Short mmCIF file of C-alpha atoms and ligand atoms in Angstrom, two decimals:
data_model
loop_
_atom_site.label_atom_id
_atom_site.label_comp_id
_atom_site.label_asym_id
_atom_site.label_seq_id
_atom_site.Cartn_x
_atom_site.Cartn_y
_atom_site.Cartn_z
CA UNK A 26 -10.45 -25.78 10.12
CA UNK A 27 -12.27 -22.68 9.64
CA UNK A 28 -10.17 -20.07 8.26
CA UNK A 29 -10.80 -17.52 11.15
CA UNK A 30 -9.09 -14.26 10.96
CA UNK A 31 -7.70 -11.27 13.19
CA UNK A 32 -7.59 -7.61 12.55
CA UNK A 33 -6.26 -5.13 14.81
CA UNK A 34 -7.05 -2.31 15.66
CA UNK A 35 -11.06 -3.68 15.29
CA UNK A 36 -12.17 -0.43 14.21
CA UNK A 37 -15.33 0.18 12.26
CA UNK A 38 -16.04 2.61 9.38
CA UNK A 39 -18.14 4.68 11.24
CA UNK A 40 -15.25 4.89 13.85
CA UNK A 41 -12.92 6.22 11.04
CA UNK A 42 -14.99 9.18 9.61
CA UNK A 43 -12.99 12.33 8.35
CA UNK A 44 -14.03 15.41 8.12
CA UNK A 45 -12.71 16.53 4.73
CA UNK A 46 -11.30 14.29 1.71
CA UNK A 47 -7.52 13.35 2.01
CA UNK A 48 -6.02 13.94 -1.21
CA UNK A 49 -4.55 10.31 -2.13
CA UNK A 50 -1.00 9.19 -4.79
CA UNK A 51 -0.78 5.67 -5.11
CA UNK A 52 2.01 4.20 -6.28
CA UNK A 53 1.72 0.61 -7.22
CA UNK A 54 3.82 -1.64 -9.38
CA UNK A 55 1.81 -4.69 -10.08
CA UNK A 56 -2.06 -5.92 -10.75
CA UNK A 57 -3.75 -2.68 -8.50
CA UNK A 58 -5.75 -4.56 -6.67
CA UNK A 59 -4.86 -2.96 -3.73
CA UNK A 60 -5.48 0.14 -5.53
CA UNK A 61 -9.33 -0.66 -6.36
CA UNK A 62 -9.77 -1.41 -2.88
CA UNK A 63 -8.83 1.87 -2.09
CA UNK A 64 -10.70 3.27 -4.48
CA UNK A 65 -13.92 1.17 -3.62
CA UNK A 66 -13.81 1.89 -0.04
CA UNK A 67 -13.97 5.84 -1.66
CA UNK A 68 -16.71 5.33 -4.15
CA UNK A 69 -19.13 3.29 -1.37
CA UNK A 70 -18.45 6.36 0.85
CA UNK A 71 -15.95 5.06 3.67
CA UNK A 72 -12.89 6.53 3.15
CA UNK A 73 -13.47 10.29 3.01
CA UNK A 74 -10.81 10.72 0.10
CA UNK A 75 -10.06 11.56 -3.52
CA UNK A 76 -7.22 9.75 -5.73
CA UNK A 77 -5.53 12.20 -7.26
CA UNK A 78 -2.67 10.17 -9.15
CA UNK A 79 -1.67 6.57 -10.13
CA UNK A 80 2.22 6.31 -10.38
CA UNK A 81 3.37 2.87 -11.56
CA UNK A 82 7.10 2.02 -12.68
CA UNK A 83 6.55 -0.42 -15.11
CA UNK A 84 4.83 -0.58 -18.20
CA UNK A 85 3.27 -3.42 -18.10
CA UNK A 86 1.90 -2.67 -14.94
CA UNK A 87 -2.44 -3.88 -14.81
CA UNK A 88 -2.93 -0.44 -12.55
CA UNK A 89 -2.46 1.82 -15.31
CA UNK A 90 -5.57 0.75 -17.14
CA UNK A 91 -7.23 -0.08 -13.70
CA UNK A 92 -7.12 3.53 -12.66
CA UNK A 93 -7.70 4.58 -16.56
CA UNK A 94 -11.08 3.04 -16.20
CA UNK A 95 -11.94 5.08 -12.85
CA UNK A 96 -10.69 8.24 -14.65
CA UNK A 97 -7.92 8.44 -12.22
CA UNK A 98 -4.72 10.42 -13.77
CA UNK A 99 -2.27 7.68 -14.66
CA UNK A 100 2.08 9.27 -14.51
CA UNK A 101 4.63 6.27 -15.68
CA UNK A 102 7.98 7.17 -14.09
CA UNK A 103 10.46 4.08 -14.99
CA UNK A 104 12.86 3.89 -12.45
CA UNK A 105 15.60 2.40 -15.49
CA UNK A 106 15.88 5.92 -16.55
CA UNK A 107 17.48 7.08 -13.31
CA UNK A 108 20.84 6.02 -12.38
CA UNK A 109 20.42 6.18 -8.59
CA UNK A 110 17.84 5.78 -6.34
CA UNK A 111 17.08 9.44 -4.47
CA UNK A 112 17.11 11.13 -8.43
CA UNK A 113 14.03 8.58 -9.63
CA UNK A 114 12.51 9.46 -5.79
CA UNK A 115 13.23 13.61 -6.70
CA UNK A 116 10.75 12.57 -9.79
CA UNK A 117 8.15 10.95 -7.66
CA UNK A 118 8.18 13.69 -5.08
CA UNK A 119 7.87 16.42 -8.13
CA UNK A 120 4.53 14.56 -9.55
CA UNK A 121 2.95 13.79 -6.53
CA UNK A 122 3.51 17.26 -5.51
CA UNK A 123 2.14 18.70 -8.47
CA UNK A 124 -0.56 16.52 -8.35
CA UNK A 125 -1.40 18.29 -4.43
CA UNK A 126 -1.00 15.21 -3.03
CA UNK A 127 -1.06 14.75 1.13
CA UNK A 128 -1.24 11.32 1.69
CA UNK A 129 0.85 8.99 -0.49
CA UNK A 130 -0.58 4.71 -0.55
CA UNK A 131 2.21 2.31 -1.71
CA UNK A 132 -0.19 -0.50 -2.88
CA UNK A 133 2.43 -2.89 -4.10
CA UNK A 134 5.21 -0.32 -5.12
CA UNK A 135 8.27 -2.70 -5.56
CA UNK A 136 10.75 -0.27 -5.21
CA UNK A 137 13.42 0.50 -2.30
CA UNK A 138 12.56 4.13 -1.07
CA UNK A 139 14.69 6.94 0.17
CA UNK A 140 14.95 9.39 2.75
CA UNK A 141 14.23 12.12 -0.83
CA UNK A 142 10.81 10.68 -0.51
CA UNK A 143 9.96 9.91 2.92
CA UNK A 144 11.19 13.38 4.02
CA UNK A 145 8.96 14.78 1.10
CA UNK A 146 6.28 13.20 3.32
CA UNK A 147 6.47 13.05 6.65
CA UNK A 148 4.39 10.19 8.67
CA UNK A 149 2.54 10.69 5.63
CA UNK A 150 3.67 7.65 3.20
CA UNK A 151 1.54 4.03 4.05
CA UNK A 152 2.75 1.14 2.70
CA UNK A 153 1.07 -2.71 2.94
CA UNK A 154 3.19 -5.53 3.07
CA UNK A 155 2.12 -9.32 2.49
CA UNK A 156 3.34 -10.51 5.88
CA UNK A 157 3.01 -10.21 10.05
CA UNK A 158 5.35 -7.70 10.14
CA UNK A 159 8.67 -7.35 11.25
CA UNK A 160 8.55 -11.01 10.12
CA UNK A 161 9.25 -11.79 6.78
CA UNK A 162 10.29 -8.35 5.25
CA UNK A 163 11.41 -7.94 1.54
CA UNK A 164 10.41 -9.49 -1.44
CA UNK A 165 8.22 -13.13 -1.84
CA UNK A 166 6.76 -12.21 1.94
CA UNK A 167 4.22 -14.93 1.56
CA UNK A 168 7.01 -17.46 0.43
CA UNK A 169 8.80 -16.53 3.10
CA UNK A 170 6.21 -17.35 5.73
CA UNK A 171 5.58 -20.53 4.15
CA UNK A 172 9.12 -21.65 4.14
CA UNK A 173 9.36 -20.93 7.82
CA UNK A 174 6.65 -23.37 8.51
CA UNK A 175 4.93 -20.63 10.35
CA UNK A 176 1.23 -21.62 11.17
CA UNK A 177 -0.36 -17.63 10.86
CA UNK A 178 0.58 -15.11 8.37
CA UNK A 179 -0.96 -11.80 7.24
CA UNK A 180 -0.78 -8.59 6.68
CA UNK A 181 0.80 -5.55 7.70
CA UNK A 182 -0.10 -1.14 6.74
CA UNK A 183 2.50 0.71 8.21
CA UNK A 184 3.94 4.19 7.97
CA UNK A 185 6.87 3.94 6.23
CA UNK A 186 10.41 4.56 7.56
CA UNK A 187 13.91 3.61 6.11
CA UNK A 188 14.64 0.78 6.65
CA UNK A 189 12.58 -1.59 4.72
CA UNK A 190 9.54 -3.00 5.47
CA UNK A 191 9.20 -0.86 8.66
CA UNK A 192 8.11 2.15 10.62
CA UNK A 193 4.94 2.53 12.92
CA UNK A 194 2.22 -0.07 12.36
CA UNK A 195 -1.33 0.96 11.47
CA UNK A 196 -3.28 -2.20 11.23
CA UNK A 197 -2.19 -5.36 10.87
CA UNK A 198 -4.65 -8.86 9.80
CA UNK A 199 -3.96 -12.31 11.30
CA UNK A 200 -4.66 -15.48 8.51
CA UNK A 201 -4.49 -18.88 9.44
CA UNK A 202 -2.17 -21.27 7.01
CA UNK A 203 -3.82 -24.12 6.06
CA UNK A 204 -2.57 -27.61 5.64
CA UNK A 205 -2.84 -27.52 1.72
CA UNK A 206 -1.61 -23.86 0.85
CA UNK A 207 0.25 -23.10 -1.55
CA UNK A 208 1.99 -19.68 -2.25
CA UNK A 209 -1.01 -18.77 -4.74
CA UNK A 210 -3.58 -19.78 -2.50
CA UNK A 211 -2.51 -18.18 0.91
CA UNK A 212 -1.52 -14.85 -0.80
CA UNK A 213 -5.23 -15.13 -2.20
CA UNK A 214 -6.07 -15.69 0.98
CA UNK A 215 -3.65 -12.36 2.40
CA UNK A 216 -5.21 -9.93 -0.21
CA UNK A 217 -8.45 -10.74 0.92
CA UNK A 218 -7.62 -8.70 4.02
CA UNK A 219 -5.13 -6.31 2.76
CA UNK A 220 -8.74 -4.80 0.64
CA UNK A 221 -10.04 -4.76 4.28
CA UNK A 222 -7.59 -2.64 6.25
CA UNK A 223 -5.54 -0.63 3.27
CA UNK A 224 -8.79 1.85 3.40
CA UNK A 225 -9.16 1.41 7.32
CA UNK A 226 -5.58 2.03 7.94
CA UNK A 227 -5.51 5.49 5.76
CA UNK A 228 -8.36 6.67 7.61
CA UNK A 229 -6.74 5.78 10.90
CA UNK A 230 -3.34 7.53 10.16
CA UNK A 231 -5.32 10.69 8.90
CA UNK A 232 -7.20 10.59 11.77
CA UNK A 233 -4.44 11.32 13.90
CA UNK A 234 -3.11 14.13 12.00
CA UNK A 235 -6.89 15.39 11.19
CA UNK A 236 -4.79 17.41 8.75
CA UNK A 237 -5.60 16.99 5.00
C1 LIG B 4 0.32 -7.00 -2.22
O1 LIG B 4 0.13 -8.29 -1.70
C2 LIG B 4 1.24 -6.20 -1.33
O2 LIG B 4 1.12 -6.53 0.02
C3 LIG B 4 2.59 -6.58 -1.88
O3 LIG B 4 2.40 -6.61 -3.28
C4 LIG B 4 1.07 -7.02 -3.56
C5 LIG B 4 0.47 -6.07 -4.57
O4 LIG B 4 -0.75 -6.55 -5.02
N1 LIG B 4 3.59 -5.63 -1.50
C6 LIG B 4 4.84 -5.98 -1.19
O5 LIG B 4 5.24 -7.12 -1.23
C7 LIG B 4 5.72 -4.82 -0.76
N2 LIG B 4 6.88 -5.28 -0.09
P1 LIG B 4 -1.71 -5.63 -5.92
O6 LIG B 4 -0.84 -5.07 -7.05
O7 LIG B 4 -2.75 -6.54 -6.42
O8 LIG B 4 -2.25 -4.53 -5.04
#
């Protein structure tokens, strides 16, 4: 079986041009590969954009040193040293605001947000999720698909809203599950795709604001 995939909207790059460069914070929590993709799709001249902060929450985290290598300001902001939710989201809003930051990416941020930071941001915080959503929202999203025996899976850039794992949808890819995945190999699989519309979907939602 070929492993034939869907994305939606089918929009090109030269479809999703902007006329002047969003000013990007990512916040990511893990590897950052998400991240690179982002900033690839900047440095080959696609997305019409500048990265103007990394924010990671945990130390360990293979983004810092990613984005260190890009010469991309790096901000650690460990979550542990807040004892509630909205007062670690006050911090994030303070840096990415200092850092004149529009458009905020959560590529992998494994954090529960607030309304202190979607309010900060209005229709103007993307986050990517590892599954067809609103199936399979939370945590181990490719685990979850598996378990359910579900024969597609994918993945999902939304705006975000509340609740979690939701809001309006942006783009969304379609994967085939093969007869021999495992979790490693169809997430593999996933991120492959999530490189392809992250980019796409920023330029789509600043498309329709054509504000930077
Ligand atoms: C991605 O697969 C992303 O969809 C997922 O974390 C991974 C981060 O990978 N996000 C979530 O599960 C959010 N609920 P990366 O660090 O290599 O970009």
């Amino acid at each position: 079986m070929t492993d034939s995939v869907i994305i939606s909207p089918d929009v090109s790059w030269s479809d999703l041009s902007l006329p002047t460069p969003i000013a990007l914070g990512v916040m990511a929590s893990g590897k950052g590969s998400n991240f690179v993709a982002v900033a690839n799709a900047i440095r080959e001249g696609k997305l019409n954009a500048e990265i103007k902060v990394v924010i990671y929450n945990k130390a360990q985290a293979k983004v810092k040193e990613k984005a260190e290598a890009l010469g991309i300001p790096t901000v650690f902001c460990n979550h542990r040293d807040y004892s509630h939710r909205e007062a670690f989201d006050e911090v994030l809003v303070e840096t990415l605001k200092a850092y004149q930051v529009h458009w905020i990416v959560m590529a992998g941020w494994m954090r529960v947000v607030t309304p202190v930071l979607i309010n900060a941001f209005p229709d103007r915080l993307i986050n990517i999720h590892p599954s067809l959503l609103p199936s399979f929202k939370g945590i181990d999203g490719v685990k979850q698909a598996l378990a359910a025996e579900v024969k597609i899976a994918g993945c999902t850039v939304h705006l975000v809203r509340l609740e979690v794992d939701s809001g309006p949808i942006l783009m969304q890819a379609a994967v085939p599950i093969l007869a021999d995945d495992t979790e490693a190999t169809l997430h593999q699989r996933i991120q492959t795709q999530e490189y392809a519309i992250l980019p796409r979907a920023i330029a789509l939602a600043a498309q329709s604001c054509l504000i930077s």
